[in-house]
Amino acid sequence: MGKVYVFDHPLIQHKTAMIRKTETTVKDFRELVKEIGMLMGFEALKDLPLKEVEIETPICKTKVNMLQGEDIALVPILRAGLGMVDGMLALVPNAKVGHVGLYRDPETHKPVEYYCKMPNDLDKRKIFVVDPMLATGGSAAAAIDFIKERGGKDIVFMCLIAAPEGIEVLQKEHPDVDIYIAAKDEKLNENAYIVPGLGDAGDRLYGTK
Ligand code: PRP
Ligand code: URA
């Protein structure tokens, strides 16, 4: 069963509280999502493997730890997942980025695919699927299906706000995938929106309705 990690760092908690507020502007919302993406990425990347290498400082030769390599892929679920990408790329600028386009059908709440383009060496990379919201879990589970069909094996899912229903679905459909979240909310409402949540993440990020 995939583990669920709630990142309770005070900065992540504070910024996540800010994006929930109705009065937070599109500009602030976008900046905060980027910042939270970076802060969560910082925590999520803490197990990256290091190797010892010898370097020379102006004083002497010395052995230091450096990253073994950045074999990472980021896969935002369009649209809202895009908001988390730049924050993570600030940490791992050489990561490759795949895109999955999915939207929820307003009637059925089931994900509908409209785009998928992945790096061709997914099987060799640690893959971070990012999306601010995990509601019914349908979009995340479908995105991870696409990634697995294209060879992806080492996958984690990172979101800002998750509903218990979505966590359960993702754990059931992809028990090998760990889930990183900033906040676990109460429930879904009758329109499958997260309560208390933040509303529609894509609309709030891009100012649409
Ligand atoms: C939102 C969100 C997730 C999905 C979560 O996207 O960004 O992708 O809903 O819901 P689920 O867990 O029930 O599938 P949406 O479909 O609204 O598309 P958008 O990002 O283009 O606005
Ligand atoms: N998608 C969103 O953007 N928000 C929700 O609360 C649920 C799905």
mmCIF file of C-alpha atoms and ligand atoms in Angstrom:
data_model
loop_
_atom_site.group_PDB
_atom_site.id
_atom_site.type_symbol
_atom_site.label_atom_id
_atom_site.label_comp_id
_atom_site.label_asym_id
_atom_site.label_seq_id
_atom_site.Cartn_x
_atom_site.Cartn_y
_atom_site.Cartn_z
ATOM 1 C CA MET A 1 0.000 0.000 0.000
ATOM 2 C CA GLY A 2 1.353 3.454 -0.962
ATOM 3 C CA LYS A 3 2.190 5.643 2.016
ATOM 4 C CA VAL A 4 0.642 9.059 2.580
ATOM 5 C CA TYR A 5 2.982 11.811 3.761
ATOM 6 C CA VAL A 6 1.441 15.051 5.010
ATOM 7 C CA PHE A 7 4.017 17.841 4.776
ATOM 8 C CA ASP A 8 3.281 19.813 7.909
ATOM 9 C CA HIS A 9 6.112 22.344 7.623
ATOM 10 C CA PRO A 10 4.723 25.682 8.891
ATOM 11 C CA LEU A 11 5.516 27.494 5.629
ATOM 12 C CA ILE A 12 3.671 24.880 3.604
ATOM 13 C CA GLN A 13 0.732 25.007 6.022
ATOM 14 C CA HIS A 14 0.598 28.815 5.954
ATOM 15 C CA LYS A 15 0.766 29.113 2.181
ATOM 16 C CA THR A 16 -1.804 26.355 1.741
ATOM 17 C CA ALA A 17 -4.134 28.255 4.073
ATOM 18 C CA MET A 18 -3.627 31.394 1.947
ATOM 19 C CA ILE A 19 -4.632 29.709 -1.324
ATOM 20 C CA ARG A 20 -7.897 28.532 0.221
ATOM 21 C CA LYS A 21 -9.115 32.075 0.865
ATOM 22 C CA THR A 22 -11.726 33.323 -1.598
ATOM 23 C CA GLU A 23 -10.124 36.769 -1.713
ATOM 24 C CA THR A 24 -6.685 35.518 -2.781
ATOM 25 C CA THR A 25 -6.068 37.009 -6.230
ATOM 26 C CA VAL A 26 -5.074 35.043 -9.329
ATOM 27 C CA LYS A 27 -1.585 36.557 -9.146
ATOM 28 C CA ASP A 28 -1.107 35.620 -5.496
ATOM 29 C CA PHE A 29 -2.665 32.197 -6.012
ATOM 30 C CA ARG A 30 -0.222 31.451 -8.837
ATOM 31 C CA GLU A 31 2.792 32.633 -6.835
ATOM 32 C CA LEU A 32 1.743 30.658 -3.763
ATOM 33 C CA VAL A 33 1.174 27.434 -5.717
ATOM 34 C CA LYS A 34 4.654 27.824 -7.226
ATOM 35 C CA GLU A 35 6.179 28.417 -3.783
ATOM 36 C CA ILE A 36 4.367 25.463 -2.237
ATOM 37 C CA GLY A 37 5.521 23.312 -5.163
ATOM 38 C CA MET A 38 9.100 24.286 -4.351
ATOM 39 C CA LEU A 39 8.751 23.719 -0.600
ATOM 40 C CA MET A 40 7.083 20.339 -1.093
ATOM 41 C CA GLY A 41 9.688 19.433 -3.691
ATOM 42 C CA PHE A 42 12.439 20.278 -1.213
ATOM 43 C CA GLU A 43 10.950 17.797 1.276
ATOM 44 C CA ALA A 44 10.110 15.173 -1.331
ATOM 45 C CA LEU A 45 13.625 15.203 -2.775
ATOM 46 C CA LYS A 46 15.385 14.690 0.518
ATOM 47 C CA ASP A 47 16.323 11.081 -0.317
ATOM 48 C CA LEU A 48 18.050 11.855 -3.604
ATOM 49 C CA PRO A 49 21.193 9.719 -3.793
ATOM 50 C CA LEU A 50 24.558 11.405 -3.284
ATOM 51 C CA LYS A 51 28.035 10.333 -4.319
ATOM 52 C CA GLU A 52 31.350 11.327 -2.817
ATOM 53 C CA VAL A 53 33.592 13.267 -5.199
ATOM 54 C CA GLU A 54 36.924 15.007 -4.807
ATOM 55 C CA ILE A 55 37.045 18.731 -5.549
ATOM 56 C CA GLU A 56 39.556 21.479 -4.998
ATOM 57 C CA THR A 57 38.767 24.560 -2.953
ATOM 58 C CA PRO A 58 41.102 27.590 -3.040
ATOM 59 C CA ILE A 59 42.683 26.075 0.096
ATOM 60 C CA CYS A 60 43.043 22.342 -0.577
ATOM 61 C CA LYS A 61 41.602 19.199 -2.114
ATOM 62 C CA THR A 62 38.629 17.740 -0.273
ATOM 63 C CA LYS A 63 35.899 15.119 -0.604
ATOM 64 C CA VAL A 64 32.318 16.367 -0.792
ATOM 65 C CA ASN A 65 28.876 14.915 -1.450
ATOM 66 C CA MET A 66 27.222 15.794 -4.724
ATOM 67 C CA LEU A 67 24.066 14.532 -6.418
ATOM 68 C CA GLN A 68 24.627 11.280 -8.310
ATOM 69 C CA GLY A 69 22.444 12.527 -11.144
ATOM 70 C CA GLU A 70 19.052 14.081 -11.533
ATOM 71 C CA ASP A 71 17.153 11.276 -13.184
ATOM 72 C CA ILE A 72 13.827 12.878 -12.478
ATOM 73 C CA ALA A 73 10.681 13.495 -14.510
ATOM 74 C CA LEU A 74 7.886 15.834 -13.530
ATOM 75 C CA VAL A 75 4.437 15.135 -14.916
ATOM 76 C CA PRO A 76 1.872 17.880 -14.290
ATOM 77 C CA ILE A 77 -1.779 17.019 -14.883
ATOM 78 C CA LEU A 78 -3.079 19.872 -17.067
ATOM 79 C CA ARG A 79 -4.108 22.455 -16.412
ATOM 80 C CA ALA A 80 -3.702 23.051 -12.712
ATOM 81 C CA GLY A 81 -0.668 20.805 -12.241
ATOM 82 C CA LEU A 82 1.352 23.227 -14.378
ATOM 83 C CA GLY A 83 1.279 25.666 -11.474
ATOM 84 C CA MET A 84 3.555 23.408 -9.412
ATOM 85 C CA VAL A 85 6.163 22.746 -12.096
ATOM 86 C CA ASP A 86 8.278 25.907 -11.993
ATOM 87 C CA GLY A 87 8.777 25.641 -8.222
ATOM 88 C CA MET A 88 10.090 22.102 -8.603
ATOM 89 C CA LEU A 89 12.214 22.962 -11.638
ATOM 90 C CA ALA A 90 13.932 25.613 -9.526
ATOM 91 C CA LEU A 91 15.272 22.690 -7.458
ATOM 92 C CA VAL A 92 15.937 20.163 -10.227
ATOM 93 C CA PRO A 93 16.424 22.231 -13.388
ATOM 94 C CA ASN A 94 17.494 19.220 -15.458
ATOM 95 C CA ALA A 95 14.327 17.247 -14.779
ATOM 96 C CA LYS A 96 12.395 16.267 -17.897
ATOM 97 C CA VAL A 97 8.747 17.275 -18.012
ATOM 98 C CA GLY A 98 5.900 15.173 -19.417
ATOM 99 C CA HIS A 99 2.346 16.456 -19.713
ATOM 100 C CA VAL A 100 -0.998 14.716 -19.261
ATOM 101 C CA GLY A 101 -4.103 16.648 -20.269
ATOM 102 C CA LEU A 102 -7.224 15.559 -18.401
ATOM 103 C CA TYR A 103 -10.406 17.321 -17.473
ATOM 104 C CA ARG A 104 -13.270 16.103 -15.338
ATOM 105 C CA ASP A 105 -16.540 15.616 -17.154
ATOM 106 C CA PRO A 106 -18.934 17.963 -15.294
ATOM 107 C CA GLU A 107 -21.717 15.342 -15.228
ATOM 108 C CA THR A 108 -19.898 12.094 -14.507
ATOM 109 C CA HIS A 109 -16.827 13.622 -12.751
ATOM 110 C CA LYS A 110 -14.765 11.050 -14.666
ATOM 111 C CA PRO A 111 -11.477 12.183 -16.273
ATOM 112 C CA VAL A 112 -11.402 12.760 -20.034
ATOM 113 C CA GLU A 113 -7.997 12.628 -21.761
ATOM 114 C CA TYR A 114 -7.019 15.256 -24.328
ATOM 115 C CA TYR A 115 -3.216 15.205 -24.322
ATOM 116 C CA CYS A 116 -0.296 13.011 -23.340
ATOM 117 C CA LYS A 117 3.379 13.585 -24.147
ATOM 118 C CA MET A 118 6.074 11.911 -22.070
ATOM 119 C CA PRO A 119 9.869 11.731 -22.075
ATOM 120 C CA ASN A 120 10.918 8.474 -23.775
ATOM 121 C CA ASP A 121 13.142 7.268 -20.919
ATOM 122 C CA LEU A 122 10.453 7.238 -18.219
ATOM 123 C CA ASP A 123 11.527 3.757 -17.103
ATOM 124 C CA LYS A 124 14.866 5.184 -15.888
ATOM 125 C CA ARG A 125 13.464 8.138 -13.970
ATOM 126 C CA LYS A 126 11.869 8.884 -10.633
ATOM 127 C CA ILE A 127 8.559 10.419 -11.639
ATOM 128 C CA PHE A 128 6.694 13.110 -9.717
ATOM 129 C CA VAL A 129 3.088 13.461 -10.869
ATOM 130 C CA VAL A 130 1.861 16.861 -9.707
ATOM 131 C CA ASP A 131 -1.621 18.330 -9.420
ATOM 132 C CA PRO A 132 -2.921 20.679 -6.698
ATOM 133 C CA MET A 133 -6.100 18.632 -6.115
ATOM 134 C CA LEU A 134 -6.837 14.968 -5.415
ATOM 135 C CA ALA A 135 -10.639 14.826 -5.261
ATOM 136 C CA THR A 136 -12.279 11.590 -6.492
ATOM 137 C CA GLY A 137 -8.808 10.348 -7.474
ATOM 138 C CA GLY A 138 -9.951 9.650 -11.055
ATOM 139 C CA SER A 139 -7.555 12.104 -12.738
ATOM 140 C CA ALA A 140 -4.503 11.042 -10.725
ATOM 141 C CA ALA A 141 -5.217 7.336 -11.247
ATOM 142 C CA ALA A 142 -5.719 7.835 -15.018
ATOM 143 C CA ALA A 143 -2.535 9.930 -15.331
ATOM 144 C CA ILE A 144 -0.537 7.224 -13.552
ATOM 145 C CA ASP A 145 -2.085 4.587 -15.860
ATOM 146 C CA PHE A 146 -0.720 6.523 -18.872
ATOM 147 C CA ILE A 147 2.702 6.813 -17.264
ATOM 148 C CA LYS A 148 2.852 3.092 -16.471
ATOM 149 C CA GLU A 149 1.721 2.236 -20.038
ATOM 150 C CA ARG A 150 4.759 4.206 -21.229
ATOM 151 C CA GLY A 151 7.190 2.386 -18.965
ATOM 152 C CA GLY A 152 7.147 4.520 -15.795
ATOM 153 C CA LYS A 153 7.816 2.477 -12.653
ATOM 154 C CA ASP A 154 9.107 4.681 -9.850
ATOM 155 C CA ILE A 155 6.211 7.076 -9.324
ATOM 156 C CA VAL A 156 5.049 9.408 -6.559
ATOM 157 C CA PHE A 157 2.001 11.653 -6.596
ATOM 158 C CA MET A 158 2.241 15.137 -5.091
ATOM 159 C CA CYS A 159 -0.724 17.411 -4.462
ATOM 160 C CA LEU A 160 -1.683 20.296 -2.228
ATOM 161 C CA ILE A 161 -5.113 19.257 -1.017
ATOM 162 C CA ALA A 162 -6.480 15.711 -0.925
ATOM 163 C CA ALA A 163 -9.887 14.296 -0.041
ATOM 164 C CA PRO A 164 -10.006 10.993 1.844
ATOM 165 C CA GLU A 165 -12.014 9.515 -1.059
ATOM 166 C CA GLY A 166 -9.253 10.332 -3.557
ATOM 167 C CA ILE A 167 -6.513 8.938 -1.335
ATOM 168 C CA GLU A 168 -8.450 5.678 -1.008
ATOM 169 C CA VAL A 169 -8.969 5.347 -4.780
ATOM 170 C CA LEU A 170 -5.325 6.099 -5.573
ATOM 171 C CA GLN A 171 -4.047 3.671 -2.950
ATOM 172 C CA LYS A 172 -6.357 0.968 -4.306
ATOM 173 C CA GLU A 173 -5.573 1.517 -8.011
ATOM 174 C CA HIS A 174 -1.855 2.223 -7.595
ATOM 175 C CA PRO A 175 -0.681 0.655 -4.328
ATOM 176 C CA ASP A 176 2.961 1.150 -5.360
ATOM 177 C CA VAL A 177 2.638 4.961 -5.473
ATOM 178 C CA ASP A 178 3.382 7.105 -2.411
ATOM 179 C CA ILE A 179 1.266 10.234 -1.980
ATOM 180 C CA TYR A 180 2.685 13.563 -0.764
ATOM 181 C CA ILE A 181 0.135 16.122 0.373
ATOM 182 C CA ALA A 182 0.046 19.483 2.141
ATOM 183 C CA ALA A 183 -3.427 19.000 3.631
ATOM 184 C CA LYS A 184 -5.946 16.207 3.997
ATOM 185 C CA ASP A 185 -9.436 17.686 3.897
ATOM 186 C CA GLU A 186 -12.772 16.486 5.208
ATOM 187 C CA LYS A 187 -14.756 15.106 2.261
ATOM 188 C CA LEU A 188 -16.198 15.681 -1.210
ATOM 189 C CA ASN A 189 -19.434 17.573 -1.749
ATOM 190 C CA GLU A 190 -22.265 16.532 -4.122
ATOM 191 C CA ASN A 191 -20.344 18.036 -7.087
ATOM 192 C CA ALA A 192 -17.203 16.109 -6.156
ATOM 193 C CA TYR A 193 -15.446 19.285 -4.979
ATOM 194 C CA ILE A 194 -13.184 19.053 -1.951
ATOM 195 C CA VAL A 195 -14.603 20.466 1.321
ATOM 196 C CA PRO A 196 -13.350 22.907 2.564
ATOM 197 C CA GLY A 197 -10.854 22.826 -0.356
ATOM 198 C CA LEU A 198 -10.136 25.912 -2.426
ATOM 199 C CA GLY A 199 -12.673 25.692 -5.249
ATOM 200 C CA ASP A 200 -11.565 24.948 -8.810
ATOM 201 C CA ALA A 201 -7.774 25.000 -8.867
ATOM 202 C CA GLY A 202 -7.479 25.493 -12.658
ATOM 203 C CA ASP A 203 -9.899 28.421 -12.662
ATOM 204 C CA ARG A 204 -8.189 30.042 -9.681
ATOM 205 C CA LEU A 205 -4.758 29.620 -11.266
ATOM 206 C CA TYR A 206 -5.717 31.009 -14.661
ATOM 207 C CA GLY A 207 -8.596 33.369 -13.832
ATOM 208 C CA THR A 208 -11.163 31.431 -15.855
ATOM 209 C CA LYS A 209 -14.630 30.338 -14.826
HETATM 210 C C1 PRP B 1 -8.948 19.362 -11.354
HETATM 211 C C2 PRP B 1 -7.648 19.121 -10.628
HETATM 212 C C3 PRP B 1 -7.426 17.660 -10.869
HETATM 213 C C4 PRP B 1 -8.817 17.095 -10.862
HETATM 214 C C5 PRP B 1 -9.054 16.428 -9.541
HETATM 215 O O1 PRP B 1 -8.754 19.486 -12.711
HETATM 216 O O2 PRP B 1 -6.606 19.943 -11.080
HETATM 217 O O3 PRP B 1 -6.775 17.368 -12.085
HETATM 218 O O4 PRP B 1 -9.704 18.205 -11.013
HETATM 219 O O5 PRP B 1 -10.290 15.821 -9.513
HETATM 220 P P1 PRP B 1 -10.472 14.245 -9.422
HETATM 221 O O6 PRP B 1 -9.546 13.754 -8.356
HETATM 222 O O7 PRP B 1 -11.918 14.093 -9.044
HETATM 223 O O8 PRP B 1 -10.185 13.649 -10.759
HETATM 224 P P2 PRP B 1 -9.948 19.801 -13.725
HETATM 225 O O9 PRP B 1 -10.528 18.516 -14.225
HETATM 226 O O10 PRP B 1 -10.887 20.769 -13.115
HETATM 227 O O11 PRP B 1 -9.185 20.422 -14.958
HETATM 228 P P3 PRP B 1 -8.357 21.800 -15.055
HETATM 229 O O12 PRP B 1 -7.069 21.600 -14.276
HETATM 230 O O13 PRP B 1 -8.110 21.931 -16.509
HETATM 231 O O14 PRP B 1 -9.182 22.918 -14.497
HETATM 232 N N1 URA B 2 -10.911 19.867 -8.824
HETATM 233 C C1 URA B 2 -10.696 21.072 -8.277
HETATM 234 O O1 URA B 2 -10.058 21.939 -8.894
HETATM 235 N N2 URA B 2 -11.165 21.294 -7.055
HETATM 236 C C2 URA B 2 -11.844 20.374 -6.356
HETATM 237 O O2 URA B 2 -12.249 20.652 -5.209
HETATM 238 C C3 URA B 2 -12.066 19.125 -6.946
HETATM 239 C C4 URA B 2 -11.595 18.884 -8.188
#
